[in-house]
PDB file of C-alpha atoms and ligand atoms in Angstrom:
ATOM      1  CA  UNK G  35     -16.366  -3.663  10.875  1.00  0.00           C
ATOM      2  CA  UNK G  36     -17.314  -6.745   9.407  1.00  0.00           C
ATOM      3  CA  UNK G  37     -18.829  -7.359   5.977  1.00  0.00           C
ATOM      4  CA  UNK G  38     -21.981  -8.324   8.369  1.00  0.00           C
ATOM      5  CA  UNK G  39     -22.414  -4.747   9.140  1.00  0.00           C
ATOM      6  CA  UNK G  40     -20.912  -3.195   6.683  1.00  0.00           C
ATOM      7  CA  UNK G  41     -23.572  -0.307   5.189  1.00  0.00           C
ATOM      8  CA  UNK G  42     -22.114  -0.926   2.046  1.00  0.00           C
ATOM      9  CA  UNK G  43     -22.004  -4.510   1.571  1.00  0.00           C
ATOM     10  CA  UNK G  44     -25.769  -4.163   2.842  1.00  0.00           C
ATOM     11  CA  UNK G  45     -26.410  -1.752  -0.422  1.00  0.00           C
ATOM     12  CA  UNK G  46     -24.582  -4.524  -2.338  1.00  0.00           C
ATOM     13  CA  UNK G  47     -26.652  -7.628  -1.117  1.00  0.00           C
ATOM     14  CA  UNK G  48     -29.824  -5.124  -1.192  1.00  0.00           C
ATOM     15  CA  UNK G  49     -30.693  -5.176   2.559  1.00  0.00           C
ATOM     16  CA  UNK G  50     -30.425  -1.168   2.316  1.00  0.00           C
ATOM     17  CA  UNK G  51     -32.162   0.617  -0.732  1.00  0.00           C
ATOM     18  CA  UNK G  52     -29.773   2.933  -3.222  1.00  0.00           C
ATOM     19  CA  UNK G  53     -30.108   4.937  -6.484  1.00  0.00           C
ATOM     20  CA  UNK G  54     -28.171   2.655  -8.472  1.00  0.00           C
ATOM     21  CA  UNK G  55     -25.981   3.798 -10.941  1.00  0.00           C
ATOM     22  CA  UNK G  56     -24.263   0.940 -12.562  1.00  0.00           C
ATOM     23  CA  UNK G  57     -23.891  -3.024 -11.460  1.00  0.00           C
ATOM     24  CA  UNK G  58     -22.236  -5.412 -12.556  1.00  0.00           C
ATOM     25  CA  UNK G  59     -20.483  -8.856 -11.590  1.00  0.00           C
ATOM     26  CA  UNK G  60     -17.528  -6.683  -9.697  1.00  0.00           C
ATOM     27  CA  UNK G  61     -18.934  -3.257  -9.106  1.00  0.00           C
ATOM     28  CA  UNK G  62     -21.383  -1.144  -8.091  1.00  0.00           C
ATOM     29  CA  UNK G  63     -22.142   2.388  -8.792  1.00  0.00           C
ATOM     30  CA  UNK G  64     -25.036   4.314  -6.514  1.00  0.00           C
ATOM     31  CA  UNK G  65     -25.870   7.842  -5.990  1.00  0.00           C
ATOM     32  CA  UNK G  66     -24.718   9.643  -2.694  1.00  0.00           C
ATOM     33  CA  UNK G  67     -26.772  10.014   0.135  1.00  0.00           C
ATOM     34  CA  UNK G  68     -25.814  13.528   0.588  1.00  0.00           C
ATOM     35  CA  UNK G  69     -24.505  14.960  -2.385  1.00  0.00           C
ATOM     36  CA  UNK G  70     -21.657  17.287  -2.009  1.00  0.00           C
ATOM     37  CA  UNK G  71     -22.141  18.626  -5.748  1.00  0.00           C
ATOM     38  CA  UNK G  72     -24.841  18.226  -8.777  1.00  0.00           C
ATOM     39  CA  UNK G  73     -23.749  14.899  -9.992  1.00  0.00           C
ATOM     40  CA  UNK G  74     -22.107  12.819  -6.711  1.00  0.00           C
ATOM     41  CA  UNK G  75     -22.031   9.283  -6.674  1.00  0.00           C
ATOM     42  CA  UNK G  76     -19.846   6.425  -5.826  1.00  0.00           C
ATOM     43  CA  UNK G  77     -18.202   3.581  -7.119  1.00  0.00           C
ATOM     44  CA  UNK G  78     -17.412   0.585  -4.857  1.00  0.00           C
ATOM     45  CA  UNK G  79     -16.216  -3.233  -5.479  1.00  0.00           C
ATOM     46  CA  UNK G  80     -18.609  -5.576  -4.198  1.00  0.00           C
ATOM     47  CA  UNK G  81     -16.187  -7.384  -2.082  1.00  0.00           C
ATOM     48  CA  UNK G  82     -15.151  -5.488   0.683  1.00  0.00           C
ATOM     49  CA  UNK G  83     -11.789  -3.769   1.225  1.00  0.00           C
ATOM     50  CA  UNK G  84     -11.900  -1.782   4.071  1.00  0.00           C
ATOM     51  CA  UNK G  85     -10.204   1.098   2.490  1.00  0.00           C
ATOM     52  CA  UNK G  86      -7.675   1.890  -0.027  1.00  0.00           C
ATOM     53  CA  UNK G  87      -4.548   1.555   2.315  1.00  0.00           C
ATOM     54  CA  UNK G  88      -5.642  -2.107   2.630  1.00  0.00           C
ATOM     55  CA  UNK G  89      -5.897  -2.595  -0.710  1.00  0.00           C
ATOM     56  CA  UNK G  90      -3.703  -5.910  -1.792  1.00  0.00           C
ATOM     57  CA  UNK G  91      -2.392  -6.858  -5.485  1.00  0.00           C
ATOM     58  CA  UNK G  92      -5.431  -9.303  -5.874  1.00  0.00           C
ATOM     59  CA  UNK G  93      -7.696  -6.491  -5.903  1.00  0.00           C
ATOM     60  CA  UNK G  94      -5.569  -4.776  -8.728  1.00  0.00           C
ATOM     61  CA  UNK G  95      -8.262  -6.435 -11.444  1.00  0.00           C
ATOM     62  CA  UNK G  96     -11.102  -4.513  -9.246  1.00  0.00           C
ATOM     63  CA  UNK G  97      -9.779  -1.419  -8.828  1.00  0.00           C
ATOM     64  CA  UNK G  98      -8.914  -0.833 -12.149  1.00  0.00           C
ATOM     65  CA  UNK G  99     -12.330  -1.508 -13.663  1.00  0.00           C
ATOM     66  CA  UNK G 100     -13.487   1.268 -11.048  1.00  0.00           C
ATOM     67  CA  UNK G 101     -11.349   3.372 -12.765  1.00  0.00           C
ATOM     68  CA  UNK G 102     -11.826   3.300 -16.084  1.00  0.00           C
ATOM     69  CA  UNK G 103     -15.817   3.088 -15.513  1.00  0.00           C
ATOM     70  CA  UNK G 104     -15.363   6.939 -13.925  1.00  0.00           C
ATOM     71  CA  UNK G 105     -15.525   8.632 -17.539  1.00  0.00           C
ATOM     72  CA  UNK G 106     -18.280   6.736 -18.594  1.00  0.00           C
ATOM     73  CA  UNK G 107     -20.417   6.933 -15.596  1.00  0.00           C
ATOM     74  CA  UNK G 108     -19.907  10.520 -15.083  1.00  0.00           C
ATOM     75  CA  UNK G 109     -20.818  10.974 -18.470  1.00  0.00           C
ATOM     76  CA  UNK G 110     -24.076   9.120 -18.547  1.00  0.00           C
ATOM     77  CA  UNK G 111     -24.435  10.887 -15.172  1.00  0.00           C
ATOM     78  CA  UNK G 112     -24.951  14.302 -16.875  1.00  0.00           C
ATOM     79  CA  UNK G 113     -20.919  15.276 -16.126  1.00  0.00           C
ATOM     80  CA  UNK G 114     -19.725  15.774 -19.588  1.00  0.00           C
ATOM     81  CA  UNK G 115     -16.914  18.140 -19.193  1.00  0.00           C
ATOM     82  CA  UNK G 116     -14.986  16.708 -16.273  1.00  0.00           C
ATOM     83  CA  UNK G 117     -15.477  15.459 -13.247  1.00  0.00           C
ATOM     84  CA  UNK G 118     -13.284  14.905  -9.706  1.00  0.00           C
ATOM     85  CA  UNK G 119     -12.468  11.935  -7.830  1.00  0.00           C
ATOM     86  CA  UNK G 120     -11.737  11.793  -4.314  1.00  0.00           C
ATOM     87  CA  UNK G 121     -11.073   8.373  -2.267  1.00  0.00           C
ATOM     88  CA  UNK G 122     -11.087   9.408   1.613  1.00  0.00           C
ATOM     89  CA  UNK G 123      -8.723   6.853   3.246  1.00  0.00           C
ATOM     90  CA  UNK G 124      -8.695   6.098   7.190  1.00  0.00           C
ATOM     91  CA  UNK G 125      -8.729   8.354  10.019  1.00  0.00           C
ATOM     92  CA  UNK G 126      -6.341  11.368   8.151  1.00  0.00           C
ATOM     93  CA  UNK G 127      -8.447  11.276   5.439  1.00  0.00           C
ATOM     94  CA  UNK G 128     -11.275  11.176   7.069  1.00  0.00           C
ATOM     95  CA  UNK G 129     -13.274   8.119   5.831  1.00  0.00           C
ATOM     96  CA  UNK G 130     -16.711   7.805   7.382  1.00  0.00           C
ATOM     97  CA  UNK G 131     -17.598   4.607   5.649  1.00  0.00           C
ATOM     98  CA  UNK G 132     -14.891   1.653   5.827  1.00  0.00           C
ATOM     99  CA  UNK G 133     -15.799  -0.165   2.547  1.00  0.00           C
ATOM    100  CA  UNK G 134     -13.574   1.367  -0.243  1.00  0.00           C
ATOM    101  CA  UNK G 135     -14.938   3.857  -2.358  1.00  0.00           C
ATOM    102  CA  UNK G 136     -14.514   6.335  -4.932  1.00  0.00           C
ATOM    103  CA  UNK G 137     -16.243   9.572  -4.829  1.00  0.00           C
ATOM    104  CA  UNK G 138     -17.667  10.856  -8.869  1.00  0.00           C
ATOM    105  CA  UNK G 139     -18.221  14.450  -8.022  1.00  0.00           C
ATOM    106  CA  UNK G 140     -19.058  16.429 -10.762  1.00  0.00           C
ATOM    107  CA  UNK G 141     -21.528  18.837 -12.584  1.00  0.00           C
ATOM    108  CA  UNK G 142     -21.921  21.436 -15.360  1.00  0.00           C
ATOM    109  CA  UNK G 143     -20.112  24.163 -13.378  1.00  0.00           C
ATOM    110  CA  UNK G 144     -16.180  24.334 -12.065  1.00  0.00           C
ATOM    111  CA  UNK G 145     -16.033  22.797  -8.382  1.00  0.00           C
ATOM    112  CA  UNK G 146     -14.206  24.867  -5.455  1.00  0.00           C
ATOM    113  CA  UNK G 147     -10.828  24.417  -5.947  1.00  0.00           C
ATOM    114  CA  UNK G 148     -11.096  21.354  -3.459  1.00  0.00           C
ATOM    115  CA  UNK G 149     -13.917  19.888  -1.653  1.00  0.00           C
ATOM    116  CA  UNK G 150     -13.501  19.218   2.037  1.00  0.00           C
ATOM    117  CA  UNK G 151     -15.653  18.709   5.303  1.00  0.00           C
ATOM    118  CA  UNK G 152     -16.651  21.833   7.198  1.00  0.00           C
ATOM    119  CA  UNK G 153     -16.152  19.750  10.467  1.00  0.00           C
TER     120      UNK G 153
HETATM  121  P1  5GP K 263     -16.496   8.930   3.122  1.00  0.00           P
HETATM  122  O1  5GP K 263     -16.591  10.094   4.056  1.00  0.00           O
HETATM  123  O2  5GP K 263     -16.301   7.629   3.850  1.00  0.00           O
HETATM  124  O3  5GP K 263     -15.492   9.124   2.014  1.00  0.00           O
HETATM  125  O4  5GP K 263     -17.861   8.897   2.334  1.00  0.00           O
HETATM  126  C1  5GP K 263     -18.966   8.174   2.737  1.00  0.00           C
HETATM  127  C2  5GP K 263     -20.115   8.687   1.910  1.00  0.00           C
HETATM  128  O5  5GP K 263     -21.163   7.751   1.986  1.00  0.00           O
HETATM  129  C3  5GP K 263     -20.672  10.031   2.376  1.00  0.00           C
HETATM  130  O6  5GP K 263     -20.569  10.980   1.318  1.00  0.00           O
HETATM  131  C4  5GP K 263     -22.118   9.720   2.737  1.00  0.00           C
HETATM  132  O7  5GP K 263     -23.008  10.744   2.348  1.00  0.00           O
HETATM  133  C5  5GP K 263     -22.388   8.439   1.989  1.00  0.00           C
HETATM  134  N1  5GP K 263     -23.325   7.541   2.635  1.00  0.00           N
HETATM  135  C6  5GP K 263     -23.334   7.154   3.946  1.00  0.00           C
HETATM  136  N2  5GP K 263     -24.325   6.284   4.175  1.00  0.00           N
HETATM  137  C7  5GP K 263     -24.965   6.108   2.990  1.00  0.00           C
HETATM  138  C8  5GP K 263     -26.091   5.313   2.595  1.00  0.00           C
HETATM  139  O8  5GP K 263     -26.703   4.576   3.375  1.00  0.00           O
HETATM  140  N3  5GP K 263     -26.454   5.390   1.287  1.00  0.00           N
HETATM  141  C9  5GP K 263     -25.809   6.186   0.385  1.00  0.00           C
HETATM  142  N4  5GP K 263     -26.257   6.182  -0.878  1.00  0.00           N
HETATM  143  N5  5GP K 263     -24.738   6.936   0.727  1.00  0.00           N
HETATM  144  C10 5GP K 263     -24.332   6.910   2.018  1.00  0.00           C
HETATM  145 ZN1   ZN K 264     -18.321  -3.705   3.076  1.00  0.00          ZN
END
């Protein structure tokens, strides 16, 4: 998949609409399609890695900023008591979309113990 046709580097470059979260020169924050629980969105770099097992040490800077924005976003998001984090990576973990991302799934209630895909 090639940043061309990636669905994600479209949201980032605008060619495909989203309910934006958060931007800035790095990231990108949007709401997900489908939400698997009250508050669900994602958190992607702008520059595409196609997942996190091809993540490389210059993406280090990236990732991290991802991470620490999770509290914050989820927060603002209307998750104020704890939120989970899921990054689906390649075909065992099932990744639909091949431009890293991290899932913010979150809410005023408990989630199931874990969240998976009925199929
Ligand atoms: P994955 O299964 O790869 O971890 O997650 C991909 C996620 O992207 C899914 O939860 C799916 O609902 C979401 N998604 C797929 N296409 C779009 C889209 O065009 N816009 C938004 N906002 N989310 C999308
Ligand atoms: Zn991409």
């Amino acid at each position: 998949m090639s940043e061309q046709d990636c669905i994600f580097c479209k949201i980032v470059r605008g060619e495909i609409p989203s309910r934006k979260v958060y931007e800035d020169d790095q990231i990108l924050a949007f709401h997900d399609i489908n939400p698997a629980a009250p508050v669900h969105f994602m958190i992607i770099p702008k520059k595409h890695i196609a997942s996190l097992g091809e993540a490389e040490e210059e993406d280090r800077d990236v990732l991290g900023r991802i991470m620490v924005m999770t509290g914050r976003l989820a927060r603002e998001q209307g998750s104020t008591d704890g939120f989970r984090t899921v990054v689906n990576t390649g075909r065992v973990g099932r990744q639909d979309v091949y431009h890293l991302h991290v899932h913010i799934l979150g809410g005023d209630k408990p989630l199931p113990g874990m969240i998976h895909k009925s199929k």
